Tab-separated table of C-alpha atoms in Angstrom:
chain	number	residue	atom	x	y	z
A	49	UNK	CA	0.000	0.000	0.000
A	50	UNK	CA	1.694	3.500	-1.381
A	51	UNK	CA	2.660	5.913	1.523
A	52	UNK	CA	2.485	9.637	0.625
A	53	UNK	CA	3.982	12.479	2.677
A	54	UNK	CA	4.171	16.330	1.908
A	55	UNK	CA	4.465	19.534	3.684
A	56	UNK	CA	5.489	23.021	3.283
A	57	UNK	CA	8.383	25.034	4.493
A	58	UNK	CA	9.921	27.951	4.398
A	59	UNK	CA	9.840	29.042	0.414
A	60	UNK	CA	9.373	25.190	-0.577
A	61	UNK	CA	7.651	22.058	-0.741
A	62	UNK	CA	8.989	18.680	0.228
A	63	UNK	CA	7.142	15.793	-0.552
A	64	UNK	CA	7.999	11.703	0.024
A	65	UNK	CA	6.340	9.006	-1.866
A	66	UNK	CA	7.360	5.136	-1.084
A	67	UNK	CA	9.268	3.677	-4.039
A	68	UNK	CA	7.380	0.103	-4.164
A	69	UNK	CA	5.112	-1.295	-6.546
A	70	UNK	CA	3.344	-3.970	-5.994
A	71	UNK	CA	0.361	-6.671	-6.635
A	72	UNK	CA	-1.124	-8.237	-3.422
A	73	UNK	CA	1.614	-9.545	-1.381
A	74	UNK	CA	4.585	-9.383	-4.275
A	75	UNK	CA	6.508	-6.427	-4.813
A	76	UNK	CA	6.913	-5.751	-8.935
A	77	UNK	CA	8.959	-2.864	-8.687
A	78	UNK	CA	10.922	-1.174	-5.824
A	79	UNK	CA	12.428	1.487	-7.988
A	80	UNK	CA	8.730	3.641	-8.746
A	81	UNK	CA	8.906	6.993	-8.277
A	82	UNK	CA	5.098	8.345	-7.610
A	83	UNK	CA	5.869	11.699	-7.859
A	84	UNK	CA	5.185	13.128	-11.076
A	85	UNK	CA	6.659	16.250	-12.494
A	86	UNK	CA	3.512	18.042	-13.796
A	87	UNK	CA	5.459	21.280	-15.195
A	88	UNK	CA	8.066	23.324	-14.202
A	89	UNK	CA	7.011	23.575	-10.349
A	90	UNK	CA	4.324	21.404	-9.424
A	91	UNK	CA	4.136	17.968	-8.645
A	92	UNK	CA	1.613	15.569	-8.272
A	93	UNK	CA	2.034	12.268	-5.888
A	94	UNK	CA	-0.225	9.564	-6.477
A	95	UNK	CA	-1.157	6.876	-4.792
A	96	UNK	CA	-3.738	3.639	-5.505
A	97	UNK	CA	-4.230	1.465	-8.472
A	98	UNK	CA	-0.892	1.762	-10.672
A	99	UNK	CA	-2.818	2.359	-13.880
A	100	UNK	CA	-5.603	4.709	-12.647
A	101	UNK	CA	-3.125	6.777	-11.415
A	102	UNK	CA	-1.036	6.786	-14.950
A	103	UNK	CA	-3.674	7.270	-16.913
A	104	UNK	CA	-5.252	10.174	-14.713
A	105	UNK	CA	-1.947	11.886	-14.245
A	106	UNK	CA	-0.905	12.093	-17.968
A	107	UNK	CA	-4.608	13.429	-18.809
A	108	UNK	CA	-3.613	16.368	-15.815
A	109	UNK	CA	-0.289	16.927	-17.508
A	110	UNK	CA	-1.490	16.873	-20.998
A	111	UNK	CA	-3.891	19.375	-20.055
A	112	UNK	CA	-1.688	21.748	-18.063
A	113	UNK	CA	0.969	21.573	-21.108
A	114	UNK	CA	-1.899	22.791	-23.285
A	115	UNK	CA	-3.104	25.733	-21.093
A	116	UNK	CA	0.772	26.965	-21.006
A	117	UNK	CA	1.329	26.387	-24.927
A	118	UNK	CA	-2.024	27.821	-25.885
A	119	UNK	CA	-1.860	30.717	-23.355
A	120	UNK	CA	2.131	31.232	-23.269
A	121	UNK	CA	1.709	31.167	-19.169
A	122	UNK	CA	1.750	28.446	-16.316
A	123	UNK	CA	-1.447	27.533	-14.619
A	124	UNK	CA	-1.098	28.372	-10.685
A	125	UNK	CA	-0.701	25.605	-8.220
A	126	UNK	CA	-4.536	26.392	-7.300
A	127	UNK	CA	-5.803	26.686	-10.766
A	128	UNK	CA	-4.406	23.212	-11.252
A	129	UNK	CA	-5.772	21.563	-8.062
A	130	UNK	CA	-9.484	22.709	-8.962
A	131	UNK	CA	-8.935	21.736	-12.207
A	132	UNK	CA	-7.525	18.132	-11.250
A	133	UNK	CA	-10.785	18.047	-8.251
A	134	UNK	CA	-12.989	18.663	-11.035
A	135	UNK	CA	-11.373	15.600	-12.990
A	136	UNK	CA	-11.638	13.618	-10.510
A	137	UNK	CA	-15.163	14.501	-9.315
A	138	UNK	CA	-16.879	14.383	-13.000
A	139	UNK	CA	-14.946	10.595	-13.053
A	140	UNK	CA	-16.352	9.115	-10.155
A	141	UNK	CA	-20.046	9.705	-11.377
A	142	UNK	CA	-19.190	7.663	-14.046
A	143	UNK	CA	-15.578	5.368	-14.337
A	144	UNK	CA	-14.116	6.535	-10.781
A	145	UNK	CA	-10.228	6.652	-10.896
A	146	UNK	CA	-8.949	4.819	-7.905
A	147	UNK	CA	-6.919	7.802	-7.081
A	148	UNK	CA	-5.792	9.459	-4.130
A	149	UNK	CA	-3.046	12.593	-4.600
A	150	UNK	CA	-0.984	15.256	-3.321
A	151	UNK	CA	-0.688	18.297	-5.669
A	152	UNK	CA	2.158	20.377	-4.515
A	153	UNK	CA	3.591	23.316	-6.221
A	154	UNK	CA	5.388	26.688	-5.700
A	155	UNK	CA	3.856	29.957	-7.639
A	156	UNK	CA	6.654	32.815	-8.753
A	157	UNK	CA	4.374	35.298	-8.073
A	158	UNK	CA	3.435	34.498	-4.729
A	159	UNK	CA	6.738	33.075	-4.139
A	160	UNK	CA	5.263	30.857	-1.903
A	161	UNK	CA	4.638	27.153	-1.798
A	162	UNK	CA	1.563	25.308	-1.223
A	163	UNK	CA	0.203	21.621	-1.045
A	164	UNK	CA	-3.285	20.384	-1.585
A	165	UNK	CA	-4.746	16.999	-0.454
A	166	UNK	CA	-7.059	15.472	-3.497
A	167	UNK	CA	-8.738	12.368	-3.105
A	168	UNK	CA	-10.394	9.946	-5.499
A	169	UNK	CA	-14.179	11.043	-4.229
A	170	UNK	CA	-13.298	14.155	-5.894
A	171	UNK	CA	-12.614	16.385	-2.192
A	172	UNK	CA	-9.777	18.924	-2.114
A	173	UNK	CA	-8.246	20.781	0.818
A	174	UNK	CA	-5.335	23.088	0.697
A	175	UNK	CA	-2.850	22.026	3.890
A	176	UNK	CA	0.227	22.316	5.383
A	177	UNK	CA	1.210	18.886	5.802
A	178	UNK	CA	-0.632	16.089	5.182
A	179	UNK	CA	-0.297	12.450	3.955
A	180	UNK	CA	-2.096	9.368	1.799
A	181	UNK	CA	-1.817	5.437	2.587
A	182	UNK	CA	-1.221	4.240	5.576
A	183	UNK	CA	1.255	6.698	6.196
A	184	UNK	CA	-1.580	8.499	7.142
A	185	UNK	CA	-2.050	6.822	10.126
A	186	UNK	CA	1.075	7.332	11.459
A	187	UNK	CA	2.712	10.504	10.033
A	188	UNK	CA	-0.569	12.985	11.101
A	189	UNK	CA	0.410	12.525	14.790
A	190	UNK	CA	3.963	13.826	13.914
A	191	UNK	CA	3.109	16.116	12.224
A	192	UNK	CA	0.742	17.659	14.547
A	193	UNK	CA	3.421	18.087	16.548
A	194	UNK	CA	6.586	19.132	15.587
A	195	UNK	CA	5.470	20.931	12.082
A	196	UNK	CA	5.687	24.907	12.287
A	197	UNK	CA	5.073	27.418	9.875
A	198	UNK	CA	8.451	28.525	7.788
A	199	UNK	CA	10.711	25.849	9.293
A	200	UNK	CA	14.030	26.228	6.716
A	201	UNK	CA	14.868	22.931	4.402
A	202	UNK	CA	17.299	21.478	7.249
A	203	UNK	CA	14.705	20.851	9.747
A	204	UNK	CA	12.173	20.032	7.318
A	205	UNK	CA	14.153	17.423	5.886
A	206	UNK	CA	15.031	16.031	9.321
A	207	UNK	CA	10.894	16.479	10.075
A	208	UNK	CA	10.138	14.280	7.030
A	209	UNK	CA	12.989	11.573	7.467
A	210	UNK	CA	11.315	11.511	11.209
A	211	UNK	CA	7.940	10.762	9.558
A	212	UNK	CA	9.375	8.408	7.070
A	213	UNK	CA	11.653	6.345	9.992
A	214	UNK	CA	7.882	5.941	11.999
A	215	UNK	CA	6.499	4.540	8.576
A	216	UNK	CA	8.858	2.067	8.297
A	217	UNK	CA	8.758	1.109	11.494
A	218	UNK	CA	5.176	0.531	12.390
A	219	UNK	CA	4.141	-0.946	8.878
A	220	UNK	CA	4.073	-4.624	8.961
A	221	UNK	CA	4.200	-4.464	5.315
A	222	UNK	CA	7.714	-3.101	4.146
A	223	UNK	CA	8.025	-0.293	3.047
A	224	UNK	CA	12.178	0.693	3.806
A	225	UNK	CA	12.870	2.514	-0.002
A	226	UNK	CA	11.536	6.446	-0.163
A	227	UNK	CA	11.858	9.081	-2.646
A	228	UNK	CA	11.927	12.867	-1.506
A	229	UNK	CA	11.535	15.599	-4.191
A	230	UNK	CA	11.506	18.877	-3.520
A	231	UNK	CA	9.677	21.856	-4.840
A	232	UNK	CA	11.290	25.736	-4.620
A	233	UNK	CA	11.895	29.057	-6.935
A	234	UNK	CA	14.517	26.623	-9.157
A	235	UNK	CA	12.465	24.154	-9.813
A	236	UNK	CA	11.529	20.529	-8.893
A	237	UNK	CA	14.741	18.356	-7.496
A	238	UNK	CA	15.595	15.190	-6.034
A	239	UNK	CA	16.770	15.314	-2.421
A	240	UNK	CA	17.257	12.115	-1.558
A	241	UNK	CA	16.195	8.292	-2.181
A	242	UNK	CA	16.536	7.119	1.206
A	243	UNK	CA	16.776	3.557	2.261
A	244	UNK	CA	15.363	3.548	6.037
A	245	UNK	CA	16.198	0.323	7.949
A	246	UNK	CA	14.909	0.115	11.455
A	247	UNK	CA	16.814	-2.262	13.004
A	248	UNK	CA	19.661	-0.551	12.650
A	249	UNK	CA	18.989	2.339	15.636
A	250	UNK	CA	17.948	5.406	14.036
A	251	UNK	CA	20.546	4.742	11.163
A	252	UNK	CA	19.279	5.902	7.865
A	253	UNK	CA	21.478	4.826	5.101
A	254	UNK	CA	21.547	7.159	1.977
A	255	UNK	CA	21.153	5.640	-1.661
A	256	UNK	CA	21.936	7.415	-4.614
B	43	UNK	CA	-30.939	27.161	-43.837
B	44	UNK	CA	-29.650	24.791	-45.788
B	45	UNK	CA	-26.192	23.103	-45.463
B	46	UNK	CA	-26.668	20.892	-47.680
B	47	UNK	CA	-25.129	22.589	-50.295
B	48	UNK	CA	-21.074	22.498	-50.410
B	49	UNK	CA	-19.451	25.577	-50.794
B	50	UNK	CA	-16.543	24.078	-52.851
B	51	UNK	CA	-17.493	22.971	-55.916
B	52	UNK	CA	-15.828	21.995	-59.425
B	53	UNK	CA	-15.599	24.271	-61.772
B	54	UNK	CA	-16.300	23.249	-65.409
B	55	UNK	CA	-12.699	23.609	-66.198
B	56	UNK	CA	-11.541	21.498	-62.999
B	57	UNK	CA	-10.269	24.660	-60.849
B	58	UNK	CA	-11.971	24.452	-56.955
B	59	UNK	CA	-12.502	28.360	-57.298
B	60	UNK	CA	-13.241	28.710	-53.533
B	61	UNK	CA	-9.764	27.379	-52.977
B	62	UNK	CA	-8.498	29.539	-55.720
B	63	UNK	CA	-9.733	32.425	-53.797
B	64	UNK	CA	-8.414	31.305	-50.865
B	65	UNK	CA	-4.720	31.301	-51.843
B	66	UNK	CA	-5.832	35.391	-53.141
B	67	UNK	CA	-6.664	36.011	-49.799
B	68	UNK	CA	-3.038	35.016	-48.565
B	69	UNK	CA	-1.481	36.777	-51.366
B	70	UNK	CA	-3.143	39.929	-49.549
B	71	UNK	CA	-1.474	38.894	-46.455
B	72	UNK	CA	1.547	39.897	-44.692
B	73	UNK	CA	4.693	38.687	-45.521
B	74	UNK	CA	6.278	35.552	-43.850
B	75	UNK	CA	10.090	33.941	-44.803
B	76	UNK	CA	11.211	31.018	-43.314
B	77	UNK	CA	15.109	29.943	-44.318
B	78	UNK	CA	16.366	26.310	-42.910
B	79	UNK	CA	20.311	26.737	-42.245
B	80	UNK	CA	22.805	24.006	-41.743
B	81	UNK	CA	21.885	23.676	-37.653
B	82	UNK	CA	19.478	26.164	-37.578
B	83	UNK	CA	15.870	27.706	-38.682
B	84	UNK	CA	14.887	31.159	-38.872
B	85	UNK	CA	11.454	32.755	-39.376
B	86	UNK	CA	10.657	36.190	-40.152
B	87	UNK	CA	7.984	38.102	-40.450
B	88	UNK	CA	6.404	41.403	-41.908
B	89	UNK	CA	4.278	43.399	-38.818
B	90	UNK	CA	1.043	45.012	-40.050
B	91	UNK	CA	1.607	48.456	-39.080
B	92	UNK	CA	-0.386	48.980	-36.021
B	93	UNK	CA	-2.445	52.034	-35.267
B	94	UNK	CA	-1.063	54.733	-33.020
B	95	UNK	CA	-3.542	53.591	-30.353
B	96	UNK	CA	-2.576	49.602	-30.543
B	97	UNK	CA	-0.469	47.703	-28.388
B	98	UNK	CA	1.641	46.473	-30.744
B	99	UNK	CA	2.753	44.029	-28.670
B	100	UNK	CA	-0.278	42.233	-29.144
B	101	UNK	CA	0.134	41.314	-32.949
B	102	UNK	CA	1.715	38.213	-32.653
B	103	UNK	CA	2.319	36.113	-36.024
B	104	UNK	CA	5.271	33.601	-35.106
B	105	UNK	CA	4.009	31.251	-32.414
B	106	UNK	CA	4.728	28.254	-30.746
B	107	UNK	CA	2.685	24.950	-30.924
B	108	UNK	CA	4.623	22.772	-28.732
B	109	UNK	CA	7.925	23.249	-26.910
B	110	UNK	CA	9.907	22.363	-30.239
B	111	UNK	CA	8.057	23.180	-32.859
B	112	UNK	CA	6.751	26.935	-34.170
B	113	UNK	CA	4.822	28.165	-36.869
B	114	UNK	CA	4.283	31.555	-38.563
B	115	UNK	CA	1.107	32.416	-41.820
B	116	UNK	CA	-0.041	34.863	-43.798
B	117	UNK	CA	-3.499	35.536	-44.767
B	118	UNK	CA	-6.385	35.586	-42.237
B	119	UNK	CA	-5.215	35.938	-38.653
B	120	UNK	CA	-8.839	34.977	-37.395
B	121	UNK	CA	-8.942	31.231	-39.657
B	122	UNK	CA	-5.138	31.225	-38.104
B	123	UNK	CA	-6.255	30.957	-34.736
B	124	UNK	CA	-8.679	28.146	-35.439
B	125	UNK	CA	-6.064	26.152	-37.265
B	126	UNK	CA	-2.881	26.675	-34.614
B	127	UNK	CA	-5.674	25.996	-31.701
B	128	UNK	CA	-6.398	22.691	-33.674
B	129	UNK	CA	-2.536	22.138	-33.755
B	130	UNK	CA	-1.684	23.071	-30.125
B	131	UNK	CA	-4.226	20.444	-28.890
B	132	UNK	CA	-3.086	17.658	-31.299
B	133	UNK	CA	0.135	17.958	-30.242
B	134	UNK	CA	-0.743	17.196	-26.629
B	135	UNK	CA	-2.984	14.669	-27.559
B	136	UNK	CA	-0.152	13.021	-29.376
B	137	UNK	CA	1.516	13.171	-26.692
B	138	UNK	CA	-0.888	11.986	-24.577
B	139	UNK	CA	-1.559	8.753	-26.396
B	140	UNK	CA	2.330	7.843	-27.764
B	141	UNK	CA	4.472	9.759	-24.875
B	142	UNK	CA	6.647	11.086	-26.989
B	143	UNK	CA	7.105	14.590	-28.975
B	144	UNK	CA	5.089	15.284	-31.663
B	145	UNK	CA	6.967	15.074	-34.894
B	146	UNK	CA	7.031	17.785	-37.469
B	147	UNK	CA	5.974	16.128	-40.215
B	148	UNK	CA	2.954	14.815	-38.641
B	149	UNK	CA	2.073	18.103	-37.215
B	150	UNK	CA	2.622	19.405	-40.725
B	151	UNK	CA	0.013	16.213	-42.446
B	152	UNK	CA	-2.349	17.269	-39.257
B	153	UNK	CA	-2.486	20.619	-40.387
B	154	UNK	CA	-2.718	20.227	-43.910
B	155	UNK	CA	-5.431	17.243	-43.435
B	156	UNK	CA	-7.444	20.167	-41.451
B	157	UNK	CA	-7.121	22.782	-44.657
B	158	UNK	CA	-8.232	19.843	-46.765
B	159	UNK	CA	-10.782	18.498	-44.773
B	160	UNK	CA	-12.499	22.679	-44.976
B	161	UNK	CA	-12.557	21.858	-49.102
B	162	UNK	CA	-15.014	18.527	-49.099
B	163	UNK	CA	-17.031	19.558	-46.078
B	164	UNK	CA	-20.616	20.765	-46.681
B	165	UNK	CA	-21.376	24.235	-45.452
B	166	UNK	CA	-17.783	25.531	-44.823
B	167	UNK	CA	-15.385	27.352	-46.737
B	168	UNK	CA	-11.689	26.808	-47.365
B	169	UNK	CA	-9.233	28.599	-44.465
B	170	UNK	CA	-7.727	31.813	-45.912
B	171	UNK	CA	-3.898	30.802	-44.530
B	172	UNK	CA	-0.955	29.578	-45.690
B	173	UNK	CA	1.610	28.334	-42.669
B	174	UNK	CA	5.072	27.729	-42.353
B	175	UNK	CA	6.006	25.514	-40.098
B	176	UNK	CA	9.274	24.659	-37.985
B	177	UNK	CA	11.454	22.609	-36.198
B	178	UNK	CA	13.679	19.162	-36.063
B	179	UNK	CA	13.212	15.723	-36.982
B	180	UNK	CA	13.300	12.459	-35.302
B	181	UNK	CA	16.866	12.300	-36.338
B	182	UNK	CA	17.890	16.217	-35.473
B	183	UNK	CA	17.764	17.584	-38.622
B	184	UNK	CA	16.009	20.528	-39.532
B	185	UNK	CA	12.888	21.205	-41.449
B	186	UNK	CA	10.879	23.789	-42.440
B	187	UNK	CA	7.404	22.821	-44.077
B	188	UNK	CA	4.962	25.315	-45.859
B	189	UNK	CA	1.195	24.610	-46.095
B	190	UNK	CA	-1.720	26.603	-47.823
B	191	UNK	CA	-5.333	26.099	-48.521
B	192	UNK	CA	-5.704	23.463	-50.641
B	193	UNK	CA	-4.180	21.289	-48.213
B	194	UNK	CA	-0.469	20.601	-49.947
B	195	UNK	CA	2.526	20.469	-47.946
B	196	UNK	CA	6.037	20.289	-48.737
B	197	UNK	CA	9.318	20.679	-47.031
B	198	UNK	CA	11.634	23.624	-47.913
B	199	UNK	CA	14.930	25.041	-47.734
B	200	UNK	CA	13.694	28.365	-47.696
B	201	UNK	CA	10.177	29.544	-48.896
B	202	UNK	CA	8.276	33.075	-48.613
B	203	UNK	CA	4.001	33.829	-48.424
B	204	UNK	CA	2.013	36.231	-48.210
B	205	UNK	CA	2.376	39.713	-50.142
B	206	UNK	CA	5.516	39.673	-51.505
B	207	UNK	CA	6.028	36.193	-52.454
B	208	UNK	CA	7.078	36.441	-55.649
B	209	UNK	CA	9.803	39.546	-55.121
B	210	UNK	CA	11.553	37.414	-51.704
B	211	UNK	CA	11.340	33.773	-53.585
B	212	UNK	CA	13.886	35.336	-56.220
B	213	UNK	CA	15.685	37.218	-53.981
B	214	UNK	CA	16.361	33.980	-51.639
B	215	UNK	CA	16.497	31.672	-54.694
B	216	UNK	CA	19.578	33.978	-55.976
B	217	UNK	CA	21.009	33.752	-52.510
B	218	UNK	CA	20.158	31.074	-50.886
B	219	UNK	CA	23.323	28.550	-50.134
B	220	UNK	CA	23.130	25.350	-48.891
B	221	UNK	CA	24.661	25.047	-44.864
B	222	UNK	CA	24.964	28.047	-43.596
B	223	UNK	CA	25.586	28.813	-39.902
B	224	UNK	CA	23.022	30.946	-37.847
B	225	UNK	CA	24.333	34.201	-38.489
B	226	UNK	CA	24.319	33.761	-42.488
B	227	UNK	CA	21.022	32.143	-42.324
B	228	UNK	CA	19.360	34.954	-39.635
B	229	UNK	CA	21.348	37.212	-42.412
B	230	UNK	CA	19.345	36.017	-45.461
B	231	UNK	CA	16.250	36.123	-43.071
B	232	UNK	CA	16.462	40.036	-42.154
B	233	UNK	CA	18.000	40.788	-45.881
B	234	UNK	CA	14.863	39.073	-47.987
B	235	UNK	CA	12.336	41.217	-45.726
B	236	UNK	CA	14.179	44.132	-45.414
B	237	UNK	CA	13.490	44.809	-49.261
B	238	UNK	CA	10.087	44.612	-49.075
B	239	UNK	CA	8.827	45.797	-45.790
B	240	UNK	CA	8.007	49.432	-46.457
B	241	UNK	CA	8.149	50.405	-42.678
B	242	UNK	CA	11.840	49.311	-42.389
B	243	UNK	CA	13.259	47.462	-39.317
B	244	UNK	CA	10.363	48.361	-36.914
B	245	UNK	CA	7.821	46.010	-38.480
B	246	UNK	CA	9.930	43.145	-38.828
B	247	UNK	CA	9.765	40.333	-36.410
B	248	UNK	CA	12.983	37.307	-36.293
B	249	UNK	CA	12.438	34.085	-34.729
B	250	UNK	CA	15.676	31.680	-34.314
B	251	UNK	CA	14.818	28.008	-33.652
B	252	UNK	CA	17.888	25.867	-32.329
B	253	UNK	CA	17.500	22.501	-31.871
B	254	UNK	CA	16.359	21.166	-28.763
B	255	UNK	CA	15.835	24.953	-27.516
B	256	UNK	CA	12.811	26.964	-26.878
B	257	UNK	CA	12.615	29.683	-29.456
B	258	UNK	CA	14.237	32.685	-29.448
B	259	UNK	CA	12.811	36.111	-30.643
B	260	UNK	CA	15.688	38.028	-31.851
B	261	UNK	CA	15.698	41.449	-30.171
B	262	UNK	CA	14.941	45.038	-31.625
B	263	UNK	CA	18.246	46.222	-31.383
B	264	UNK	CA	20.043	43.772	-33.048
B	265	UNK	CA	17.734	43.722	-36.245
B	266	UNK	CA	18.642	47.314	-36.250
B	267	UNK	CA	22.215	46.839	-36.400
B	268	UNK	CA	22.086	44.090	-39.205
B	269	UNK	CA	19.876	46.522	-41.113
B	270	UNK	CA	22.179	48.585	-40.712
B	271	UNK	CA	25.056	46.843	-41.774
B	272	UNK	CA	23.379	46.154	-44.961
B	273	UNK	CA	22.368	49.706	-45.741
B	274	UNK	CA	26.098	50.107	-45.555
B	275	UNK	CA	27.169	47.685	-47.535
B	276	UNK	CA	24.409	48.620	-50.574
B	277	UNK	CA	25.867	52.643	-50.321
B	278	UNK	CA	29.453	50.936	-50.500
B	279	UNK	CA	28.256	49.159	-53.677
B	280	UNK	CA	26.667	51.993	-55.300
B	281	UNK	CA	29.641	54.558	-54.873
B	282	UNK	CA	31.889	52.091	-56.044
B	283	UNK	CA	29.680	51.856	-59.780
């Protein structure tokens, strides 16, 4: 089951997705990254059935490419998640995508990021931190606590490894392999594909 | 209101007149050149002369229908939009579907299909635009492609439409060389319009496509100097005779 994590900071976004892919109890892939680069600043992490999410993410980014060709301008991070609610809520009436994402972006003009919390019954929220999966269950309490408003991207990264250790930890099913991306005013990067392993005290290996 | 009547219809003599009519509305157009250099591709195009109260800025004839490929017309701006919107959203939905780039070619059989389909179809008349189109091929090479209303294509090396067709086709075919590097081909580019733009330098707008780039609009200052250079060069020529 995917685990999503995302929050914002000081003048970015950080988001987590787990890296596996899998089909009842095997593991097809442990390599997936789930966050997908929607344009220049904005991605979108999905979680639930591997196709549905595919499918439904390339319509999104299809879609944004054409606003920004047609109108020489990027959609904001806002305009997109209504857009992507409204996607989502017109599908479920009909062929509902099994879909549950976090739309995170930073807007120039602003110069501020943001993260919204879409799920596949077609609800949005704008938040500061929030999560998908079972994650969920475990990262919200965290979160609660030790998130504050503007924390710079040391502490934030330290926040989300926190988050990320707990996830591993209390999941019986593993999930050890994350991806963390990172949204700012340069652009979408790769932190860090981190390789959590419990057993070990608190030691988080780094993969690259 | 009946539609049941097409528009464009054989003439006794085998002309499609409505098409025929069509390509007279381009010729009324602005001018557009497109020259295809060695590594490079250059459009150019003639500015209606805005009024004193329009934003110039506005009037945009080169434009971009995906990240690599641009296009530029001449005729009606109006049946222009229709016909890049149609292009713009093909070339996402390509991409949807196949995940990669769209490839010029197809863009350019897309487009032309669309300017064909307007001469069999009941009730509609033929679009009043001829396009050229840019950018590079599968294999990095580049192409420029023309279009116009009967729905041909072909690829060119360097092609002119619009109002002074005929005048910058013999000016490019004299001058025209095969391979030349960006500054000989933006050169050509500025040189062909330069002739036959009556407003000079001000009214012409340069638009340098380098492979796997986004476009670059070449800035007012600089057309100015090349003009220059060549207004030089021509009083050089004519003291020395």
């Amino acid at each position: 089951m995917d685990s999503l994590v995302g929050f914002v900071g000081k003048n970015y976004v950080l988001m987590a997705g787990d890296t596996n892919a899998g089909r009842s109890i095997m593991r097809l892939k442990d390599d997936f990254d789930k966050l997908v680069q929607i344009d220049s600043h904005k991605i979108l992490a999905k979680s639930g059935e591997i196709g549905d999410g595919n499918q439904f993410c390339n319509l999104i980014i299809r879609n944004v490419s054409l606003y920004r060709i047609r109108n020489e301008t990027e959609l904001t991070t806002k305009s997109v998640a209504h857009y992507t609610r409204r996607q989502l809520a017109t599908a479920i009436r009909k062929n509902p995508y099994s879909v549950n994402l976090l739309l995170g972006g930073y807007d120039k003009k602003d110069q501020k990021g943001s993260l919204y919390y879409l799920d596949y019954l077609g609800s949005s929220k704008k938040i500061n931190y929030g999560a998908h999966g079972y994650a969920a269950l475990f990262v919200g309490s965290i979160l609660d606590r030790f998130w504050k408003e503007d924390l710079d991207f040391e502490d934030g990264l330290e926040l989300m490894k926190k988050c990320l250790r707990e996830v591993e930890k209390r999941l019986i099913i593993g999930t050890r392999c994350f991806l963390i991306k990172m949204i700012n005013s340069d652009g979408i990067s790769v932190v860090e594909k981190v390789m959590i392993n419990s057993e070990k005290k608190n030691e988080i290996e780094e993969e690259n | 209101m009946s539609y049941d009547r097409a528009i464009t219809v054989f003439s006794p003599d085998g002309h499609l007149i409505q098409v025929e009519y069509a390509l007279e509305a381009v010729k009324k157009g602005t001018t557009a050149v497109g020259v295809k250099g060695k590594e490079v591709l250059v459009l150019g195009v003639e500015k209606k002369s805005t009024a004193k109260l329009q934003d110039p800025r506005t009037v945009r004839k080169i434009v971009q229908i995906d990240d690599h490929i641009c296009m530029t017309f001449a005729g009606l701006t109006a049946d222009s939009r229709i016909l890049i919107n149609k292009a713009r959203f093909e070339c996402q939905s390509y991409k949807y579907y196949y995940e990669d780039p769209i490839g010029i070619e197809y863009i350019t059989r897309y487009i032309a299909k669309t300017q064909q389909k307007y001469t069999q179809s009941v009730g509609v008349r033929p679009f009043g635009v001829s396009t050229l189109i840019v950018g590079y091929d599968s294999k990095g090479f580049p192409k420029l492609y023309q279009t116009d209303p009967s729905g041909n294509f072909s690829s060119w090396k360097a092609s002119c439409i619009g109002r002074s067709e005929k005048p910058v086709k013999e000016f490019l075919e004299k001058n025209y060389v095969d391979e030349m590097d960006e500054e000989q081909t933006v050169r050509l580019t500025i040189q062909s319009l330069v002739e036959v733009v009556e407003s000079g330098e001000k009214n012409i707008d340069i638009a340098i496509m380098r492979k796997n780039k986004p476009i670059e609009f070449l800035g007012r200052t600089r057309i100015a100097e090349i003009v220059k250079e060549f207004e030089e060069e021509k009083k050089r020529k004519e003291e020395e005779d």
